[in-house]
Amino acid sequence: MTNMNIKYVGIILFVTLILTACSAEPQSLITYDPDSLNFDKQNAFALQGQFASQFPNRSSGQPNNHLAAEWIEKQMIAYGWSCQIDTWTVINYSVPVAMNNVVCTLPGESNKEILVVAHLDQASTTIEGADNDASGIAILLELGKVFYAEKPLPYSLAYVATDGEEYGMLGTRRYLQTHAMPDNIIAGISLDNVGKALYTGLKVEVVGQFRKYGQIWLPLMAQDVAEAAGDLWTVQLRAPIDQILDQAVPISFMDQGPMVALGIPSIGFAGVIPPESAELSWSTYHTPLDTMEYESADTLYHAGRIPEALIRQLLSMQSFPNIPGPYLYFEASHQLFRGPALYSLFIGFTAIFFVGAVSFARTDFRTKLARWASALPHFLSLWLPLVASLLVLYLLVALGLMDKYAVYPGTTKDPVIVTPHWPAVIIFLASLVAFYFFSRRILQRFVKDVKTPSFGVVKSLAFMIVGLGALYFMIINPFSLLFLVPTLFWFLITGRKGAWRLLDIVLLLFGLLIVFALIYFFGFVIQRSNLAVLWYLMMMFSIK
């Protein structure tokens, strides 16, 4: 067989592997009884109103925050649960902040545990925090009453009203870090922003906090149990493009994040916002308008009965699936793409850069190494200044010119986020320029005897370094390879001269396209903080 034939056979085998790689979605055998659903929407709505009105201004560290924790503990103890308040301290805005988790347990016949979480704290920019997250607290309390009446249950239940959700899911992280046996947690459920009258369904979030992605079987089961009830909202899953972005940038903004990061099958429930209500929803999110005026008992009916159905389904099961990511789920065709076929795409993409590195330096291996070594000082003179400027951010925190945070800098619409501290910004930018200037001068002074590498050698070294970065991404979080996709434009850079050099510059900028797009999407579309998102990124990088 000729080399050409071997090539075609390889391509055919690869395409066949991809086309046959998708498997059918895991099927949920519904074993709970829909007639057993017992969630009382009127009682839950009353609890929501009572909590929101009695404990306004309950951002972390405020007096009402602790009073709210004591009230939740009292309610759950009255239902019959065993509860305690876990107190600890974190550093937020460079000052110690007292935190309070309310941890309630209902022992079952097995010490295997189903964890349900809602957060008792609120953003500092709200007053009542009715939807975010008095709605979740009300459902947590009502489900506490429902399931205590049915004890003993096959598995234990743990209901946690967490603190510090608005500052990086601190309460959930704390609960898991202090848990005696986290491996016993069967599944986790987070309830957040689930009460507004304008919601038309529940969506699920499964992104982990800094790593991992939620197992697909749990959101699919949530869909199935809601459908089995017959009178509930549909549960909306993440679209494939959102799954890619979530796995590429695993930074969660709901309490399922720390659970997923620990490998616990977990989902976060939140309300679905119809397009025509997007502006109203935004104006009542993390603002003083987050009041009971916009909440609905009918919304709580759906938002409470769906997690109740899911808990009942989990309680009725003898064994639980294990389908970890990375993956892509296509809801329209009910197909799941994961495993060796998905990794073959990651491996193939990574290999492109190593092939590029070799093809632009067609010499023996020893000569390649020598030429790369000659080009390395030039590479370092461009990249080490960026690393050094990021280290300056740590110094700015130590000097008090930037605040210190436990995990995330703050919440959406927080004045600290959208109001840059200009002395810190100026020092950071000045240090970046200074480091770059001195690194180039040092290169010219101490490496002047080294011949300036040719364009081909520089390009070859660049692709080798990108390839090593891609290999690292593939090992720790393969969907992060998304960031390197635009660098494929760099294959078209040829070291043009004269006016054509502008084309090379344009291609270089295209290589940064996804980074620009993500900054725009996060800062301008999601947070709507415009260029202040760059200040937010500075604060995030200042957290070691």
mmCIF file of N, CA, C and O in Angstrom, residues 116-198:
data_model
loop_
_atom_site.group_PDB
_atom_site.id
_atom_site.type_symbol
_atom_site.label_atom_id
_atom_site.label_comp_id
_atom_site.label_asym_id
_atom_site.label_seq_id
_atom_site.Cartn_x
_atom_site.Cartn_y
_atom_site.Cartn_z
ATOM 1 N N VAL A 116 -28.455 19.587 49.742
ATOM 2 C CA VAL A 116 -29.245 20.670 49.146
ATOM 3 C C VAL A 116 -28.770 21.993 49.759
ATOM 4 O O VAL A 116 -28.649 22.106 50.979
ATOM 5 N N VAL A 117 -28.515 22.978 48.885
ATOM 6 C CA VAL A 117 -27.901 24.232 49.325
ATOM 7 C C VAL A 117 -28.683 25.430 48.781
ATOM 8 O O VAL A 117 -29.113 25.430 47.624
ATOM 9 N N ALA A 118 -28.877 26.433 49.621
ATOM 10 C CA ALA A 118 -29.334 27.760 49.192
ATOM 11 C C ALA A 118 -28.546 28.761 50.029
ATOM 12 O O ALA A 118 -28.131 28.447 51.150
ATOM 13 N N HIS A 119 -28.334 29.975 49.513
ATOM 14 C CA HIS A 119 -27.477 30.898 50.270
ATOM 15 C C HIS A 119 -28.301 31.964 50.980
ATOM 16 O O HIS A 119 -29.264 32.512 50.425
ATOM 17 N N LEU A 120 -27.910 32.217 52.218
ATOM 18 C CA LEU A 120 -28.626 33.180 53.050
ATOM 19 C C LEU A 120 -28.092 34.598 52.900
ATOM 20 O O LEU A 120 -28.759 35.559 53.285
ATOM 21 N N ASP A 121 -26.891 34.737 52.345
ATOM 22 C CA ASP A 121 -26.330 36.074 52.164
ATOM 23 C C ASP A 121 -26.876 36.715 50.897
ATOM 24 O O ASP A 121 -27.543 36.053 50.089
ATOM 25 N N GLN A 122 -26.599 37.986 50.726
ATOM 26 C CA GLN A 122 -27.052 38.696 49.532
ATOM 27 C C GLN A 122 -25.961 39.671 49.105
ATOM 28 O O GLN A 122 -25.033 39.969 49.855
ATOM 29 N N ALA A 123 -26.090 40.152 47.877
ATOM 30 C CA ALA A 123 -25.157 41.164 47.394
ATOM 31 C C ALA A 123 -25.319 42.442 48.196
ATOM 32 O O ALA A 123 -26.416 42.777 48.643
ATOM 33 N N SER A 124 -24.221 43.175 48.349
ATOM 34 C CA SER A 124 -24.271 44.415 49.122
ATOM 35 C C SER A 124 -25.093 45.488 48.425
ATOM 36 O O SER A 124 -25.452 46.500 49.041
ATOM 37 N N THR A 125 -25.412 45.278 47.148
ATOM 38 C CA THR A 125 -26.188 46.259 46.376
ATOM 39 C C THR A 125 -27.682 46.016 46.443
ATOM 40 O O THR A 125 -28.450 46.699 45.768
ATOM 41 N N THR A 126 -28.132 45.027 47.227
ATOM 42 C CA THR A 126 -29.563 44.751 47.377
ATOM 43 C C THR A 126 -30.016 45.083 48.789
ATOM 44 O O THR A 126 -29.200 45.307 49.685
ATOM 45 N N ILE A 127 -31.319 45.055 48.994
ATOM 46 C CA ILE A 127 -31.885 45.326 50.325
ATOM 47 C C ILE A 127 -32.608 44.077 50.847
ATOM 48 O O ILE A 127 -32.189 43.490 51.835
ATOM 49 N N GLU A 128 -33.689 43.680 50.158
ATOM 50 C CA GLU A 128 -34.423 42.493 50.594
ATOM 51 C C GLU A 128 -33.780 41.203 50.095
ATOM 52 O O GLU A 128 -33.821 40.191 50.784
ATOM 53 N N GLY A 129 -33.229 41.216 48.890
ATOM 54 C CA GLY A 129 -32.702 39.982 48.318
ATOM 55 C C GLY A 129 -33.787 38.925 48.216
ATOM 56 O O GLY A 129 -33.579 37.769 48.588
ATOM 57 N N ALA A 130 -34.951 39.307 47.707
ATOM 58 C CA ALA A 130 -36.104 38.408 47.693
ATOM 59 C C ALA A 130 -35.883 37.213 46.775
ATOM 60 O O ALA A 130 -36.125 36.063 47.157
ATOM 61 N N ASP A 131 -35.429 37.470 45.567
ATOM 62 C CA ASP A 131 -35.180 36.367 44.639
ATOM 63 C C ASP A 131 -33.826 35.749 44.879
ATOM 64 O O ASP A 131 -33.665 34.533 44.782
ATOM 65 N N ASN A 132 -32.866 36.607 45.213
ATOM 66 C CA ASN A 132 -31.480 36.162 45.357
ATOM 67 C C ASN A 132 -30.997 36.414 46.776
ATOM 68 O O ASN A 132 -30.423 37.463 47.054
ATOM 69 N N ASP A 133 -31.258 35.482 47.747
ATOM 70 C CA ASP A 133 -31.763 34.165 47.461
ATOM 71 C C ASP A 133 -32.782 33.756 48.521
ATOM 72 O O ASP A 133 -32.787 32.638 49.002
ATOM 73 N N ALA A 134 -33.681 34.689 48.908
ATOM 74 C CA ALA A 134 -34.759 34.302 49.818
ATOM 75 C C ALA A 134 -35.644 33.236 49.181
ATOM 76 O O ALA A 134 -36.232 32.403 49.888
ATOM 77 N N SER A 135 -35.726 33.236 47.828
ATOM 78 C CA SER A 135 -36.527 32.209 47.153
ATOM 79 C C SER A 135 -35.939 30.824 47.385
ATOM 80 O O SER A 135 -36.662 29.860 47.673
ATOM 81 N N GLY A 136 -34.617 30.709 47.273
ATOM 82 C CA GLY A 136 -33.980 29.412 47.519
ATOM 83 C C GLY A 136 -34.094 28.976 48.969
ATOM 84 O O GLY A 136 -34.317 27.796 49.260
ATOM 85 N N ILE A 137 -33.950 29.927 49.896
ATOM 86 C CA ILE A 137 -34.083 29.617 51.322
ATOM 87 C C ILE A 137 -35.492 29.128 51.628
ATOM 88 O O ILE A 137 -35.695 28.158 52.391
ATOM 89 N N ALA A 138 -36.518 29.757 51.037
ATOM 90 C CA ALA A 138 -37.905 29.346 51.279
ATOM 91 C C ALA A 138 -38.135 27.916 50.803
ATOM 92 O O ALA A 138 -38.805 27.124 51.495
ATOM 93 N N ILE A 139 -37.604 27.567 49.643
ATOM 94 C CA ILE A 139 -37.760 26.195 49.136
ATOM 95 C C ILE A 139 -37.014 25.215 50.031
ATOM 96 O O ILE A 139 -37.516 24.124 50.339
ATOM 97 N N LEU A 140 -35.813 25.613 50.459
ATOM 98 C CA LEU A 140 -35.034 24.754 51.367
ATOM 99 C C LEU A 140 -35.837 24.456 52.632
ATOM 100 O O LEU A 140 -35.913 23.297 53.073
ATOM 101 N N LEU A 141 -36.443 25.488 53.217
ATOM 102 C CA LEU A 141 -37.213 25.303 54.446
ATOM 103 C C LEU A 141 -38.453 24.438 54.211
ATOM 104 O O LEU A 141 -38.761 23.535 55.007
ATOM 105 N N GLU A 142 -39.184 24.707 53.139
ATOM 106 C CA GLU A 142 -40.390 23.932 52.864
ATOM 107 C C GLU A 142 -40.055 22.462 52.607
ATOM 108 O O GLU A 142 -40.758 21.557 53.083
ATOM 109 N N LEU A 143 -38.976 22.206 51.878
ATOM 110 C CA LEU A 143 -38.572 20.815 51.644
ATOM 111 C C LEU A 143 -38.061 20.163 52.925
ATOM 112 O O LEU A 143 -38.134 18.942 53.077
ATOM 113 N N GLY A 144 -37.550 20.971 53.841
ATOM 114 C CA GLY A 144 -37.172 20.426 55.145
ATOM 115 C C GLY A 144 -38.387 19.905 55.891
ATOM 116 O O GLY A 144 -38.361 18.827 56.497
ATOM 117 N N LYS A 145 -39.470 20.669 55.846
ATOM 118 C CA LYS A 145 -40.718 20.249 56.491
ATOM 119 C C LYS A 145 -41.300 19.006 55.823
ATOM 120 O O LYS A 145 -41.749 18.063 56.501
ATOM 121 N N VAL A 146 -41.263 18.981 54.480
ATOM 122 C CA VAL A 146 -41.848 17.865 53.724
ATOM 123 C C VAL A 146 -41.147 16.553 54.039
ATOM 124 O O VAL A 146 -41.799 15.530 54.346
ATOM 125 N N PHE A 147 -39.828 16.549 53.994
ATOM 126 C CA PHE A 147 -39.112 15.279 54.110
ATOM 127 C C PHE A 147 -38.962 14.813 55.553
ATOM 128 O O PHE A 147 -38.846 13.603 55.796
ATOM 129 N N TYR A 148 -38.988 15.740 56.520
ATOM 130 C CA TYR A 148 -38.942 15.268 57.908
ATOM 131 C C TYR A 148 -40.187 14.454 58.235
ATOM 132 O O TYR A 148 -40.111 13.466 58.980
ATOM 133 N N ALA A 149 -41.318 14.815 57.645
ATOM 134 C CA ALA A 149 -42.574 14.103 57.918
ATOM 135 C C ALA A 149 -42.551 12.673 57.389
ATOM 136 O O ALA A 149 -43.405 11.865 57.770
ATOM 137 N N GLU A 150 -41.570 12.349 56.543
ATOM 138 C CA GLU A 150 -41.527 11.019 55.935
ATOM 139 C C GLU A 150 -40.367 10.171 56.431
ATOM 140 O O GLU A 150 -40.085 9.112 55.872
ATOM 141 N N LYS A 151 -39.650 10.615 57.457
ATOM 142 C CA LYS A 151 -38.523 9.841 57.956
ATOM 143 C C LYS A 151 -39.022 8.514 58.564
ATOM 144 O O LYS A 151 -40.186 8.427 59.007
ATOM 145 N N PRO A 152 -38.186 7.453 58.588
ATOM 146 C CA PRO A 152 -36.794 7.444 58.125
ATOM 147 C C PRO A 152 -36.713 7.290 56.602
ATOM 148 O O PRO A 152 -37.518 6.584 55.996
ATOM 149 N N LEU A 153 -35.737 7.947 56.017
ATOM 150 C CA LEU A 153 -35.507 7.906 54.580
ATOM 151 C C LEU A 153 -34.354 6.953 54.264
ATOM 152 O O LEU A 153 -33.498 6.687 55.126
ATOM 153 N N PRO A 154 -34.290 6.459 53.033
ATOM 154 C CA PRO A 154 -33.210 5.523 52.683
ATOM 155 C C PRO A 154 -31.820 6.139 52.817
ATOM 156 O O PRO A 154 -30.865 5.452 53.188
ATOM 157 N N TYR A 155 -31.689 7.426 52.490
ATOM 158 C CA TYR A 155 -30.397 8.098 52.584
ATOM 159 C C TYR A 155 -30.535 9.329 53.475
ATOM 160 O O TYR A 155 -31.633 9.847 53.692
ATOM 161 N N SER A 156 -29.405 9.798 53.984
ATOM 162 C CA SER A 156 -29.401 10.998 54.818
ATOM 163 C C SER A 156 -29.573 12.235 53.942
ATOM 164 O O SER A 156 -29.190 12.253 52.774
ATOM 165 N N LEU A 157 -30.156 13.278 54.530
ATOM 166 C CA LEU A 157 -30.286 14.564 53.863
ATOM 167 C C LEU A 157 -29.476 15.604 54.634
ATOM 168 O O LEU A 157 -29.464 15.602 55.864
ATOM 169 N N ALA A 158 -28.807 16.452 53.894
ATOM 170 C CA ALA A 158 -28.101 17.595 54.492
ATOM 171 C C ALA A 158 -28.575 18.851 53.787
ATOM 172 O O ALA A 158 -28.437 18.971 52.559
ATOM 173 N N TYR A 159 -29.179 19.748 54.542
ATOM 174 C CA TYR A 159 -29.632 21.031 54.005
ATOM 175 C C TYR A 159 -28.739 22.115 54.601
ATOM 176 O O TYR A 159 -28.646 22.231 55.829
ATOM 177 N N VAL A 160 -28.112 22.905 53.737
ATOM 178 C CA VAL A 160 -27.164 23.917 54.206
ATOM 179 C C VAL A 160 -27.561 25.279 53.652
ATOM 180 O O VAL A 160 -27.645 25.468 52.433
ATOM 181 N N ALA A 161 -27.827 26.218 54.562
ATOM 182 C CA ALA A 161 -28.014 27.619 54.185
ATOM 183 C C ALA A 161 -26.647 28.274 54.281
ATOM 184 O O ALA A 161 -26.108 28.445 55.374
ATOM 185 N N THR A 162 -26.072 28.597 53.134
ATOM 186 C CA THR A 162 -24.667 29.001 53.101
ATOM 187 C C THR A 162 -24.498 30.509 53.141
ATOM 188 O O THR A 162 -25.358 31.270 52.704
ATOM 189 N N ASP A 163 -23.352 30.910 53.629
ATOM 190 C CA ASP A 163 -22.940 32.308 53.640
ATOM 191 C C ASP A 163 -21.868 32.497 52.565
ATOM 192 O O ASP A 163 -21.232 31.541 52.128
ATOM 193 N N GLY A 164 -21.673 33.729 52.131
ATOM 194 C CA GLY A 164 -20.575 34.043 51.225
ATOM 195 C C GLY A 164 -20.722 33.506 49.818
ATOM 196 O O GLY A 164 -19.728 33.455 49.087
ATOM 197 N N GLU A 165 -21.932 33.153 49.404
ATOM 198 C CA GLU A 165 -22.104 32.706 48.019
ATOM 199 C C GLU A 165 -21.753 33.830 47.061
ATOM 200 O O GLU A 165 -21.171 33.592 45.982
ATOM 201 N N GLU A 166 -22.100 35.052 47.440
ATOM 202 C CA GLU A 166 -21.853 36.196 46.568
ATOM 203 C C GLU A 166 -20.373 36.539 46.451
ATOM 204 O O GLU A 166 -19.989 37.373 45.639
ATOM 205 N N TYR A 167 -19.530 35.897 47.232
ATOM 206 C CA TYR A 167 -18.095 36.175 47.208
ATOM 207 C C TYR A 167 -17.292 34.913 46.907
ATOM 208 O O TYR A 167 -16.220 34.702 47.463
ATOM 209 N N GLY A 168 -17.850 34.089 46.006
ATOM 210 C CA GLY A 168 -17.102 32.914 45.569
ATOM 211 C C GLY A 168 -17.551 31.613 46.185
ATOM 212 O O GLY A 168 -16.748 30.711 46.372
ATOM 213 N N MET A 169 -18.849 31.481 46.495
ATOM 214 C CA MET A 169 -19.383 30.232 47.052
ATOM 215 C C MET A 169 -18.611 29.778 48.296
ATOM 216 O O MET A 169 -18.320 28.607 48.482
ATOM 217 N N LEU A 170 -18.299 30.739 49.154
ATOM 218 C CA LEU A 170 -17.445 30.448 50.310
ATOM 219 C C LEU A 170 -18.097 29.467 51.276
ATOM 220 O O LEU A 170 -17.423 28.611 51.862
ATOM 221 N N GLY A 171 -19.425 29.586 51.478
ATOM 222 C CA GLY A 171 -20.096 28.708 52.430
ATOM 223 C C GLY A 171 -20.114 27.263 51.972
ATOM 224 O O GLY A 171 -19.893 26.342 52.772
ATOM 225 N N THR A 172 -20.359 27.025 50.689
ATOM 226 C CA THR A 172 -20.343 25.657 50.183
ATOM 227 C C THR A 172 -18.931 25.082 50.237
ATOM 228 O O THR A 172 -18.737 23.910 50.586
ATOM 229 N N ARG A 173 -17.945 25.895 49.874
ATOM 230 C CA ARG A 173 -16.543 25.450 49.988
ATOM 231 C C ARG A 173 -16.222 25.057 51.424
ATOM 232 O O ARG A 173 -15.583 24.036 51.684
ATOM 233 N N ARG A 174 -16.684 25.870 52.365
ATOM 234 C CA ARG A 174 -16.439 25.606 53.785
ATOM 235 C C ARG A 174 -17.089 24.287 54.208
ATOM 236 O O ARG A 174 -16.462 23.474 54.903
ATOM 237 N N TYR A 175 -18.351 24.070 53.800
ATOM 238 C CA TYR A 175 -19.043 22.847 54.190
ATOM 239 C C TYR A 175 -18.300 21.618 53.676
ATOM 240 O O TYR A 175 -18.115 20.639 54.417
ATOM 241 N N LEU A 176 -17.851 21.667 52.452
ATOM 242 C CA LEU A 176 -17.164 20.513 51.873
ATOM 243 C C LEU A 176 -15.776 20.321 52.483
ATOM 244 O O LEU A 176 -15.335 19.184 52.692
ATOM 245 N N GLN A 177 -15.094 21.419 52.783
ATOM 246 C CA GLN A 177 -13.758 21.319 53.377
ATOM 247 C C GLN A 177 -13.796 20.749 54.788
ATOM 248 O O GLN A 177 -12.834 20.114 55.240
ATOM 249 N N THR A 178 -14.910 20.966 55.499
ATOM 250 C CA THR A 178 -15.017 20.490 56.883
ATOM 251 C C THR A 178 -15.843 19.215 56.994
ATOM 252 O O THR A 178 -16.073 18.730 58.108
ATOM 253 N N HIS A 179 -16.295 18.686 55.862
ATOM 254 C CA HIS A 179 -17.120 17.473 55.862
ATOM 255 C C HIS A 179 -16.249 16.270 56.221
ATOM 256 O O HIS A 179 -15.157 16.091 55.685
ATOM 257 N N ALA A 180 -16.748 15.439 57.129
ATOM 258 C CA ALA A 180 -15.968 14.272 57.566
ATOM 259 C C ALA A 180 -15.777 13.269 56.436
ATOM 260 O O ALA A 180 -14.691 12.679 56.292
ATOM 261 N N MET A 181 -16.807 13.030 55.616
ATOM 262 C CA MET A 181 -16.730 12.034 54.545
ATOM 263 C C MET A 181 -17.420 12.568 53.283
ATOM 264 O O MET A 181 -18.540 12.151 52.962
ATOM 265 N N PRO A 182 -16.783 13.490 52.559
ATOM 266 C CA PRO A 182 -17.434 14.048 51.367
ATOM 267 C C PRO A 182 -17.711 13.010 50.284
ATOM 268 O O PRO A 182 -18.584 13.215 49.440
ATOM 269 N N ASP A 183 -16.985 11.889 50.309
ATOM 270 C CA ASP A 183 -17.233 10.835 49.321
ATOM 271 C C ASP A 183 -18.615 10.202 49.497
ATOM 272 O O ASP A 183 -19.099 9.505 48.590
ATOM 273 N N ASN A 184 -19.236 10.427 50.652
ATOM 274 C CA ASN A 184 -20.565 9.870 50.903
ATOM 275 C C ASN A 184 -21.689 10.708 50.289
ATOM 276 O O ASN A 184 -22.856 10.318 50.346
ATOM 277 N N ILE A 185 -21.354 11.868 49.717
ATOM 278 C CA ILE A 185 -22.382 12.724 49.127
ATOM 279 C C ILE A 185 -22.763 12.155 47.759
ATOM 280 O O ILE A 185 -21.957 12.111 46.836
ATOM 281 N N ILE A 186 -24.003 11.695 47.634
ATOM 282 C CA ILE A 186 -24.504 11.087 46.395
ATOM 283 C C ILE A 186 -24.647 12.136 45.298
ATOM 284 O O ILE A 186 -24.238 11.936 44.152
ATOM 285 N N ALA A 187 -25.252 13.264 45.658
ATOM 286 C CA ALA A 187 -25.527 14.316 44.691
ATOM 287 C C ALA A 187 -25.752 15.621 45.433
ATOM 288 O O ALA A 187 -26.126 15.625 46.614
ATOM 289 N N GLY A 188 -25.516 16.733 44.726
ATOM 290 C CA GLY A 188 -25.727 18.051 45.304
ATOM 291 C C GLY A 188 -26.679 18.871 44.458
ATOM 292 O O GLY A 188 -26.672 18.779 43.226
ATOM 293 N N ILE A 189 -27.513 19.673 45.118
ATOM 294 C CA ILE A 189 -28.492 20.527 44.441
ATOM 295 C C ILE A 189 -28.383 21.927 45.024
ATOM 296 O O ILE A 189 -28.426 22.102 46.238
ATOM 297 N N SER A 190 -28.252 22.927 44.140
ATOM 298 C CA SER A 190 -28.211 24.324 44.563
ATOM 299 C C SER A 190 -29.467 25.032 44.075
ATOM 300 O O SER A 190 -29.923 24.795 42.949
ATOM 301 N N LEU A 191 -30.031 25.908 44.915
ATOM 302 C CA LEU A 191 -31.254 26.666 44.592
ATOM 303 C C LEU A 191 -30.933 28.150 44.666
ATOM 304 O O LEU A 191 -30.578 28.655 45.732
ATOM 305 N N ASP A 192 -31.086 28.873 43.549
ATOM 306 C CA ASP A 192 -30.667 30.270 43.528
ATOM 307 C C ASP A 192 -31.429 31.029 42.439
ATOM 308 O O ASP A 192 -31.460 30.589 41.292
ATOM 309 N N ASN A 193 -32.043 32.136 42.781
ATOM 310 C CA ASN A 193 -32.814 32.938 41.822
ATOM 311 C C ASN A 193 -33.920 32.102 41.185
ATOM 312 O O ASN A 193 -33.916 31.855 39.969
ATOM 313 N N VAL A 194 -34.875 31.677 41.984
ATOM 314 C CA VAL A 194 -35.895 30.744 41.489
ATOM 315 C C VAL A 194 -37.326 31.212 41.766
ATOM 316 O O VAL A 194 -38.258 30.416 41.668
ATOM 317 N N GLY A 195 -37.539 32.505 42.092
ATOM 318 C CA GLY A 195 -38.871 32.911 42.506
ATOM 319 C C GLY A 195 -39.558 33.991 41.704
ATOM 320 O O GLY A 195 -40.732 34.290 41.955
ATOM 321 N N LYS A 196 -38.899 34.608 40.744
ATOM 322 C CA LYS A 196 -39.516 35.733 40.035
ATOM 323 C C LYS A 196 -40.703 35.291 39.191
ATOM 324 O O LYS A 196 -40.682 34.234 38.560
ATOM 325 N N ALA A 197 -41.714 36.152 39.154
ATOM 326 C CA ALA A 197 -42.927 35.847 38.384
ATOM 327 C C ALA A 197 -42.641 35.745 36.894
ATOM 328 O O ALA A 197 -43.361 35.070 36.162
ATOM 329 N N LEU A 198 -41.587 36.398 36.415
ATOM 330 C CA LEU A 198 -41.305 36.406 34.979
ATOM 331 C C LEU A 198 -40.631 35.122 34.487
ATOM 332 O O LEU A 198 -40.538 34.902 33.277
#
